[in-house]
PDB file of C-alpha atoms and ligand atoms in Angstrom:
ATOM      1  CA  MET A  22      13.216   0.145  -1.084  1.00  0.00           C
ATOM      2  CA  ARG A  23      15.555   0.202   1.875  1.00  0.00           C
ATOM      3  CA  ILE A  24      14.311   0.456   5.471  1.00  0.00           C
ATOM      4  CA  ASP A  25      16.691   0.997   8.394  1.00  0.00           C
ATOM      5  CA  ILE A  26      15.442   0.512  11.938  1.00  0.00           C
ATOM      6  CA  LEU A  27      17.111   1.918  15.049  1.00  0.00           C
ATOM      7  CA  THR A  28      16.318   0.072  18.289  1.00  0.00           C
ATOM      8  CA  VAL A  29      17.670  -0.955  21.695  1.00  0.00           C
ATOM      9  CA  VAL A  30      16.049  -4.389  21.306  1.00  0.00           C
ATOM     10  CA  PRO A  31      17.079  -5.626  17.829  1.00  0.00           C
ATOM     11  CA  GLU A  32      16.174  -9.203  18.846  1.00  0.00           C
ATOM     12  CA  LEU A  33      12.495  -8.244  18.750  1.00  0.00           C
ATOM     13  CA  LEU A  34      12.848  -7.746  15.000  1.00  0.00           C
ATOM     14  CA  ASP A  35      14.717 -10.988  14.212  1.00  0.00           C
ATOM     15  CA  SER A  36      11.763 -12.829  12.813  1.00  0.00           C
ATOM     16  CA  PRO A  37       8.950 -10.591  11.475  1.00  0.00           C
ATOM     17  CA  PHE A  38      10.575 -10.025   8.085  1.00  0.00           C
ATOM     18  CA  SER A  39      11.797 -13.588   7.530  1.00  0.00           C
ATOM     19  CA  HIS A  40       8.549 -15.266   6.554  1.00  0.00           C
ATOM     20  CA  SER A  41       5.856 -15.274   3.958  1.00  0.00           C
ATOM     21  CA  ILE A  42       5.365 -12.168   1.824  1.00  0.00           C
ATOM     22  CA  LEU A  43       8.161 -10.044   3.309  1.00  0.00           C
ATOM     23  CA  LYS A  44      10.597 -12.928   2.972  1.00  0.00           C
ATOM     24  CA  ARG A  45       9.745 -13.062  -0.716  1.00  0.00           C
ATOM     25  CA  ALA A  46      10.159  -9.289  -1.044  1.00  0.00           C
ATOM     26  CA  LYS A  47      13.667  -9.558   0.407  1.00  0.00           C
ATOM     27  CA  GLU A  48      14.566 -12.588  -1.730  1.00  0.00           C
ATOM     28  CA  ARG A  49      13.502 -10.683  -4.847  1.00  0.00           C
ATOM     29  CA  ASP A  50      15.610  -7.753  -3.638  1.00  0.00           C
ATOM     30  CA  LEU A  51      12.581  -5.444  -3.701  1.00  0.00           C
ATOM     31  CA  LEU A  52      13.009  -4.690   0.002  1.00  0.00           C
ATOM     32  CA  GLN A  53      16.072  -4.470   2.237  1.00  0.00           C
ATOM     33  CA  VAL A  54      15.621  -4.197   5.996  1.00  0.00           C
ATOM     34  CA  TYR A  55      18.577  -3.324   8.236  1.00  0.00           C
ATOM     35  CA  VAL A  56      18.118  -3.437  12.005  1.00  0.00           C
ATOM     36  CA  HIS A  57      20.690  -1.436  14.016  1.00  0.00           C
ATOM     37  CA  ASN A  58      21.373  -1.696  17.724  1.00  0.00           C
ATOM     38  CA  LEU A  59      21.378   1.852  19.126  1.00  0.00           C
ATOM     39  CA  ARG A  60      23.858   0.758  21.819  1.00  0.00           C
ATOM     40  CA  LYS A  61      26.527   0.745  19.096  1.00  0.00           C
ATOM     41  CA  TRP A  62      26.374   4.553  19.474  1.00  0.00           C
ATOM     42  CA  ALA A  63      26.170   4.559  23.297  1.00  0.00           C
ATOM     43  CA  ILE A  64      27.806   7.454  25.167  1.00  0.00           C
ATOM     44  CA  ASN A  65      30.033   5.185  27.278  1.00  0.00           C
ATOM     45  CA  LYS A  66      31.342   1.654  27.602  1.00  0.00           C
ATOM     46  CA  HIS A  67      28.360   0.675  29.757  1.00  0.00           C
ATOM     47  CA  GLY A  68      26.160   1.008  26.691  1.00  0.00           C
ATOM     48  CA  GLN A  69      24.250   3.980  28.085  1.00  0.00           C
ATOM     49  CA  VAL A  70      21.683   5.495  25.710  1.00  0.00           C
ATOM     50  CA  ASP A  71      19.175   6.954  28.194  1.00  0.00           C
ATOM     51  CA  ASP A  72      19.097   9.219  31.250  1.00  0.00           C
ATOM     52  CA  TYR A  73      16.757  10.735  33.859  1.00  0.00           C
ATOM     53  CA  GLN A  74      14.285  13.309  32.619  1.00  0.00           C
ATOM     54  CA  TYR A  75      14.643  17.016  33.390  1.00  0.00           C
ATOM     55  CA  GLY A  76      11.865  18.272  35.626  1.00  0.00           C
ATOM     56  CA  GLY A  77      11.682  14.966  37.446  1.00  0.00           C
ATOM     57  CA  GLY A  78       9.261  12.109  37.104  1.00  0.00           C
ATOM     58  CA  ALA A  79       9.447   8.383  36.649  1.00  0.00           C
ATOM     59  CA  GLY A  80      11.011   6.880  33.570  1.00  0.00           C
ATOM     60  CA  MET A  81      14.128   7.400  31.504  1.00  0.00           C
ATOM     61  CA  VAL A  82      14.458   9.364  28.280  1.00  0.00           C
ATOM     62  CA  MET A  83      16.554   8.277  25.309  1.00  0.00           C
ATOM     63  CA  MET A  84      19.425  10.735  24.867  1.00  0.00           C
ATOM     64  CA  CYS A  85      20.122  12.927  21.844  1.00  0.00           C
ATOM     65  CA  GLU A  86      23.737  12.008  21.210  1.00  0.00           C
ATOM     66  CA  PRO A  87      23.460   8.261  20.468  1.00  0.00           C
ATOM     67  CA  ILE A  88      20.478   8.782  18.153  1.00  0.00           C
ATOM     68  CA  ALA A  89      22.066  11.752  16.360  1.00  0.00           C
ATOM     69  CA  SER A  90      25.361   9.884  15.885  1.00  0.00           C
ATOM     70  CA  ALA A  91      23.523   6.853  14.551  1.00  0.00           C
ATOM     71  CA  ILE A  92      21.490   8.908  12.072  1.00  0.00           C
ATOM     72  CA  ASP A  93      24.538  10.879  10.915  1.00  0.00           C
ATOM     73  CA  GLU A  94      26.537   7.696  10.327  1.00  0.00           C
ATOM     74  CA  LEU A  95      23.665   5.941   8.562  1.00  0.00           C
ATOM     75  CA  GLN A  96      23.211   8.953   6.290  1.00  0.00           C
ATOM     76  CA  GLU A  97      26.845   8.937   5.155  1.00  0.00           C
ATOM     77  CA  ASP A  98      25.891   6.781   2.191  1.00  0.00           C
ATOM     78  CA  GLY A  99      22.724   8.691   1.278  1.00  0.00           C
ATOM     79  CA  THR A 100      20.135  10.746   3.126  1.00  0.00           C
ATOM     80  CA  PHE A 101      16.804   9.268   4.212  1.00  0.00           C
ATOM     81  CA  ASP A 102      13.653  10.292   2.374  1.00  0.00           C
ATOM     82  CA  GLU A 103      11.805  10.037   5.662  1.00  0.00           C
ATOM     83  CA  ILE A 104      12.941   9.711   9.291  1.00  0.00           C
ATOM     84  CA  ILE A 105      10.046   8.206  11.209  1.00  0.00           C
ATOM     85  CA  TYR A 106       9.663   8.113  14.963  1.00  0.00           C
ATOM     86  CA  VAL A 107       7.122   5.545  16.160  1.00  0.00           C
ATOM     87  CA  THR A 108       5.370   6.710  19.309  1.00  0.00           C
ATOM     88  CA  PRO A 109       1.871   6.618  20.809  1.00  0.00           C
ATOM     89  CA  ASP A 110       1.697  10.444  20.866  1.00  0.00           C
ATOM     90  CA  ALA A 111       1.419  10.831  17.108  1.00  0.00           C
ATOM     91  CA  LYS A 112      -1.040  10.706  14.236  1.00  0.00           C
ATOM     92  CA  GLN A 113      -2.444   7.250  13.636  1.00  0.00           C
ATOM     93  CA  PHE A 114      -1.088   4.998  10.875  1.00  0.00           C
ATOM     94  CA  ASN A 115      -3.501   3.996   8.113  1.00  0.00           C
ATOM     95  CA  GLN A 116      -3.554   2.568   4.597  1.00  0.00           C
ATOM     96  CA  LYS A 117      -3.082   5.996   3.027  1.00  0.00           C
ATOM     97  CA  THR A 118       0.167   6.528   4.949  1.00  0.00           C
ATOM     98  CA  ALA A 119       1.301   3.007   3.997  1.00  0.00           C
ATOM     99  CA  ASN A 120       0.623   3.790   0.321  1.00  0.00           C
ATOM    100  CA  GLN A 121       2.590   7.049   0.559  1.00  0.00           C
ATOM    101  CA  LEU A 122       5.551   5.424   2.301  1.00  0.00           C
ATOM    102  CA  SER A 123       5.687   2.619  -0.276  1.00  0.00           C
ATOM    103  CA  LEU A 124       6.739   5.260  -2.848  1.00  0.00           C
ATOM    104  CA  LYS A 125       9.894   6.193  -0.887  1.00  0.00           C
ATOM    105  CA  GLU A 126      13.348   4.773  -1.603  1.00  0.00           C
ATOM    106  CA  LYS A 127      15.035   4.933   1.783  1.00  0.00           C
ATOM    107  CA  ILE A 128      13.481   5.417   5.197  1.00  0.00           C
ATOM    108  CA  LEU A 129      14.606   5.201   8.803  1.00  0.00           C
ATOM    109  CA  ILE A 130      12.365   4.122  11.666  1.00  0.00           C
ATOM    110  CA  ILE A 131      13.404   5.080  15.212  1.00  0.00           C
ATOM    111  CA  CYS A 132      11.907   2.904  17.942  1.00  0.00           C
ATOM    112  CA  GLY A 133      11.377   4.631  21.278  1.00  0.00           C
ATOM    113  CA  HIS A 134      11.576   2.989  24.684  1.00  0.00           C
ATOM    114  CA  TYR A 135      10.939   4.081  28.251  1.00  0.00           C
ATOM    115  CA  LYS A 136       9.464   7.619  28.244  1.00  0.00           C
ATOM    116  CA  GLY A 137      10.511   8.172  24.643  1.00  0.00           C
ATOM    117  CA  ILE A 138      13.264  10.175  22.973  1.00  0.00           C
ATOM    118  CA  ASP A 139      14.542  13.688  23.754  1.00  0.00           C
ATOM    119  CA  GLN A 140      12.265  16.247  22.065  1.00  0.00           C
ATOM    120  CA  ARG A 141      15.238  17.905  20.329  1.00  0.00           C
ATOM    121  CA  ILE A 142      15.757  14.817  18.145  1.00  0.00           C
ATOM    122  CA  ARG A 143      12.100  14.985  17.163  1.00  0.00           C
ATOM    123  CA  ASP A 144      12.505  18.677  16.307  1.00  0.00           C
ATOM    124  CA  GLN A 145      15.786  18.342  14.408  1.00  0.00           C
ATOM    125  CA  TYR A 146      15.757  14.995  12.643  1.00  0.00           C
ATOM    126  CA  VAL A 147      12.324  13.407  12.616  1.00  0.00           C
ATOM    127  CA  THR A 148      10.217  14.123   9.518  1.00  0.00           C
ATOM    128  CA  MET A 149       7.199  11.967  10.386  1.00  0.00           C
ATOM    129  CA  GLU A 150       5.718  10.582  13.597  1.00  0.00           C
ATOM    130  CA  ILE A 151       3.478   7.525  13.618  1.00  0.00           C
ATOM    131  CA  SER A 152       1.333   5.759  16.208  1.00  0.00           C
ATOM    132  CA  ILE A 153      -0.301   2.447  15.298  1.00  0.00           C
ATOM    133  CA  GLY A 154      -3.298   2.883  17.598  1.00  0.00           C
ATOM    134  CA  ASP A 155      -4.705   4.194  20.846  1.00  0.00           C
ATOM    135  CA  TYR A 156      -2.948   1.863  23.265  1.00  0.00           C
ATOM    136  CA  VAL A 157       0.565   1.790  24.686  1.00  0.00           C
ATOM    137  CA  LEU A 158       3.156  -0.802  23.705  1.00  0.00           C
ATOM    138  CA  SER A 159       6.312  -1.353  25.724  1.00  0.00           C
ATOM    139  CA  GLY A 160       8.434  -0.145  22.819  1.00  0.00           C
ATOM    140  CA  GLY A 161       8.222   0.962  19.219  1.00  0.00           C
ATOM    141  CA  GLU A 162       9.562  -2.305  17.706  1.00  0.00           C
ATOM    142  CA  LEU A 163       6.244  -4.043  17.136  1.00  0.00           C
ATOM    143  CA  ALA A 164       4.854  -0.820  15.677  1.00  0.00           C
ATOM    144  CA  ALA A 165       7.874  -0.648  13.339  1.00  0.00           C
ATOM    145  CA  ALA A 166       7.215  -4.256  12.283  1.00  0.00           C
ATOM    146  CA  VAL A 167       3.583  -3.375  11.528  1.00  0.00           C
ATOM    147  CA  ILE A 168       4.664  -0.451   9.348  1.00  0.00           C
ATOM    148  CA  VAL A 169       7.330  -2.452   7.470  1.00  0.00           C
ATOM    149  CA  ASP A 170       4.799  -5.212   6.774  1.00  0.00           C
ATOM    150  CA  ALA A 171       2.060  -2.850   5.591  1.00  0.00           C
ATOM    151  CA  VAL A 172       4.494  -0.931   3.367  1.00  0.00           C
ATOM    152  CA  GLY A 173       6.605  -3.866   2.140  1.00  0.00           C
ATOM    153  CA  ARG A 174       3.682  -5.792   0.686  1.00  0.00           C
ATOM    154  CA  LEU A 175       2.724  -2.786  -1.449  1.00  0.00           C
ATOM    155  CA  LEU A 176       6.039  -2.652  -3.332  1.00  0.00           C
ATOM    156  CA  PRO A 177       5.586  -3.480  -7.028  1.00  0.00           C
ATOM    157  CA  GLY A 178       6.371  -7.150  -7.660  1.00  0.00           C
ATOM    158  CA  VAL A 179       5.891  -8.323  -4.070  1.00  0.00           C
ATOM    159  CA  LEU A 180       2.299  -9.476  -4.380  1.00  0.00           C
ATOM    160  CA  ASN A 181       0.951 -11.549  -7.250  1.00  0.00           C
ATOM    161  CA  ASP A 182      -2.571 -11.549  -8.715  1.00  0.00           C
ATOM    162  CA  GLU A 183      -3.818 -13.852  -6.004  1.00  0.00           C
ATOM    163  CA  THR A 184      -2.696 -11.645  -3.147  1.00  0.00           C
ATOM    164  CA  SER A 185      -3.195  -8.337  -4.955  1.00  0.00           C
ATOM    165  CA  ALA A 186      -3.445  -5.318  -2.693  1.00  0.00           C
ATOM    166  CA  LEU A 187      -6.044  -3.711  -4.951  1.00  0.00           C
ATOM    167  CA  PHE A 188      -8.840  -5.551  -3.187  1.00  0.00           C
ATOM    168  CA  ASP A 189      -7.614  -5.143   0.373  1.00  0.00           C
ATOM    169  CA  SER A 190      -9.858  -3.716   3.033  1.00  0.00           C
ATOM    170  CA  PHE A 191      -9.254   0.061   3.239  1.00  0.00           C
ATOM    171  CA  GLN A 192      -7.842   0.545  -0.277  1.00  0.00           C
ATOM    172  CA  ASP A 193     -11.290   1.920  -1.158  1.00  0.00           C
ATOM    173  CA  ASN A 194     -12.199   2.870   2.423  1.00  0.00           C
ATOM    174  CA  LEU A 195     -14.358  -0.271   2.682  1.00  0.00           C
ATOM    175  CA  LEU A 196     -13.882  -3.346   4.829  1.00  0.00           C
ATOM    176  CA  ALA A 197     -13.481  -6.608   2.922  1.00  0.00           C
ATOM    177  CA  PRO A 198     -16.560  -8.749   2.141  1.00  0.00           C
ATOM    178  CA  PRO A 199     -16.854 -12.255   3.685  1.00  0.00           C
ATOM    179  CA  VAL A 200     -15.008 -15.127   1.969  1.00  0.00           C
ATOM    180  CA  TYR A 201     -15.710 -18.884   1.821  1.00  0.00           C
ATOM    181  CA  THR A 202     -13.880 -22.032   0.708  1.00  0.00           C
ATOM    182  CA  ARG A 203     -14.731 -25.747   0.475  1.00  0.00           C
ATOM    183  CA  PRO A 204     -16.817 -27.553   1.568  1.00  0.00           C
ATOM    184  CA  GLU A 205     -20.004 -26.067   0.180  1.00  0.00           C
ATOM    185  CA  VAL A 206     -21.924 -27.190   3.272  1.00  0.00           C
ATOM    186  CA  TRP A 207     -20.137 -27.237   6.638  1.00  0.00           C
ATOM    187  CA  ARG A 208     -22.057 -28.324   9.774  1.00  0.00           C
ATOM    188  CA  GLY A 209     -25.273 -27.581   7.935  1.00  0.00           C
ATOM    189  CA  LYS A 210     -24.147 -24.082   6.979  1.00  0.00           C
ATOM    190  CA  GLN A 211     -24.334 -23.296   3.279  1.00  0.00           C
ATOM    191  CA  VAL A 212     -22.033 -21.018   1.274  1.00  0.00           C
ATOM    192  CA  PRO A 213     -24.113 -18.082  -0.135  1.00  0.00           C
ATOM    193  CA  ASP A 214     -25.722 -19.209  -3.418  1.00  0.00           C
ATOM    194  CA  VAL A 215     -24.543 -16.195  -5.369  1.00  0.00           C
ATOM    195  CA  LEU A 216     -20.888 -17.302  -5.034  1.00  0.00           C
ATOM    196  CA  LEU A 217     -21.760 -20.538  -6.873  1.00  0.00           C
ATOM    197  CA  CYS A 218     -23.779 -18.876  -9.670  1.00  0.00           C
ATOM    198  CA  GLY A 219     -20.815 -18.409 -12.019  1.00  0.00           C
ATOM    199  CA  ASP A 220     -21.853 -14.876 -13.040  1.00  0.00           C
ATOM    200  CA  PRO A 221     -18.878 -12.572 -12.298  1.00  0.00           C
ATOM    201  CA  LYS A 222     -20.983  -9.406 -12.437  1.00  0.00           C
ATOM    202  CA  ARG A 223     -23.511 -10.704  -9.894  1.00  0.00           C
ATOM    203  CA  ILE A 224     -20.663 -11.900  -7.669  1.00  0.00           C
ATOM    204  CA  ASP A 225     -18.873  -8.521  -7.853  1.00  0.00           C
ATOM    205  CA  ASP A 226     -22.120  -6.694  -7.013  1.00  0.00           C
ATOM    206  CA  TRP A 227     -22.761  -8.987  -4.052  1.00  0.00           C
ATOM    207  CA  ARG A 228     -19.215  -8.512  -2.743  1.00  0.00           C
ATOM    208  CA  TYR A 229     -19.535  -4.743  -3.021  1.00  0.00           C
ATOM    209  CA  GLU A 230     -22.866  -4.733  -1.160  1.00  0.00           C
ATOM    210  CA  GLU A 231     -21.450  -6.963   1.562  1.00  0.00           C
ATOM    211  CA  ALA A 232     -18.381  -4.707   1.867  1.00  0.00           C
ATOM    212  CA  VAL A 233     -20.619  -1.664   2.336  1.00  0.00           C
ATOM    213  CA  ARG A 234     -22.815  -3.552   4.829  1.00  0.00           C
ATOM    214  CA  ASN A 235     -19.758  -4.753   6.776  1.00  0.00           C
ATOM    215  CA  THR A 236     -18.340  -1.231   6.881  1.00  0.00           C
ATOM    216  CA  ARG A 237     -21.630   0.381   7.951  1.00  0.00           C
ATOM    217  CA  GLU A 238     -21.963  -2.167  10.744  1.00  0.00           C
ATOM    218  CA  LYS A 239     -18.398  -2.231  12.093  1.00  0.00           C
ATOM    219  CA  ARG A 240     -16.716   1.023  10.998  1.00  0.00           C
ATOM    220  CA  PRO A 241     -19.365   3.576   9.968  1.00  0.00           C
ATOM    221  CA  GLY A 242     -16.801   6.378  10.221  1.00  0.00           C
ATOM    222  CA  LEU A 243     -15.041   5.042   7.098  1.00  0.00           C
ATOM    223  CA  LEU A 244     -18.126   5.886   4.987  1.00  0.00           C
ATOM    224  CA  ASP A 245     -17.893   9.514   6.054  1.00  0.00           C
ATOM    225  CA  PRO A 246     -16.649  11.543   3.044  1.00  0.00           C
ATOM    226  CA  ASP A 247     -14.230  13.434   5.329  1.00  0.00           C
ATOM    227  CA  ASN A 248     -12.276  10.194   5.603  1.00  0.00           C
ATOM    228  CA  ALA A 249     -11.664   9.824   1.897  1.00  0.00           C
TER     229      ALA A 249
HETATM  230 CL1  6GU B 303       4.489   3.507  17.719  1.00  0.00          CL
HETATM  231  N1  6GU B 303       4.927   2.853  20.192  1.00  0.00           N
HETATM  232  C1  6GU B 303       4.529   2.484  21.408  1.00  0.00           C
HETATM  233  N2  6GU B 303       5.446   2.307  22.359  1.00  0.00           N
HETATM  234  N3  6GU B 303       3.253   2.292  21.732  1.00  0.00           N
HETATM  235  C2  6GU B 303       2.374   2.475  20.771  1.00  0.00           C
HETATM  236  C3  6GU B 303       2.700   2.853  19.482  1.00  0.00           C
HETATM  237  C4  6GU B 303       4.016   3.041  19.235  1.00  0.00           C
HETATM  238  N4  6GU B 303       1.581   2.980  18.746  1.00  0.00           N
HETATM  239  C5  6GU B 303       0.586   2.670  19.564  1.00  0.00           C
HETATM  240  N5  6GU B 303       1.045   2.363  20.794  1.00  0.00           N
END
């Protein structure tokens, strides 16, 4: 899978894909991430990519021309399966969307800044809009990093048995059950007996019950069938 990211602050994305699981995905050539500085397509030699908004009001808007030129050039060697604009005024990202995106070959993520991008780019080019939650970030870069991480780890061959995504929270609309490691007693607190019983069926049942309990307590909405 290839992911291109368009941003005015490429430095923000220097590190997130260079460690741990995503690093391995890139080393195995299962994932390629290309970060592009939008200023390369600026309208003048001052690097301008934004302007005042029509109708007045505080805050600049990212202009059509630099973004359109960037997309057109990046599509010269193959069109994108999805052109994603990350913005707080969009549908919220979840595991289902991550699963769907992991099946694509080539996607572009546009990171907004300031007041966002000109609506005409959203109308003409953008095929999917994503928010990562009900709060405002200073730009779309960290949201893009969240999406690349959530999608990248799902690509076949990235995770091994130990890190398998099959048992992640949310894959079955349940939060994960609690986990424990050595020592068996820490500051007088004992690991639940069932985890030491050696009976895989009993352990699986316990984990499932704990997952349901955790979900009912913290995120009851996930148990609602409308969420499935
Ligand atoms: Cl995608 N961008 C920004 N700037 N803020 C956000 C967001 C995205 N998702 C939640 N807050």
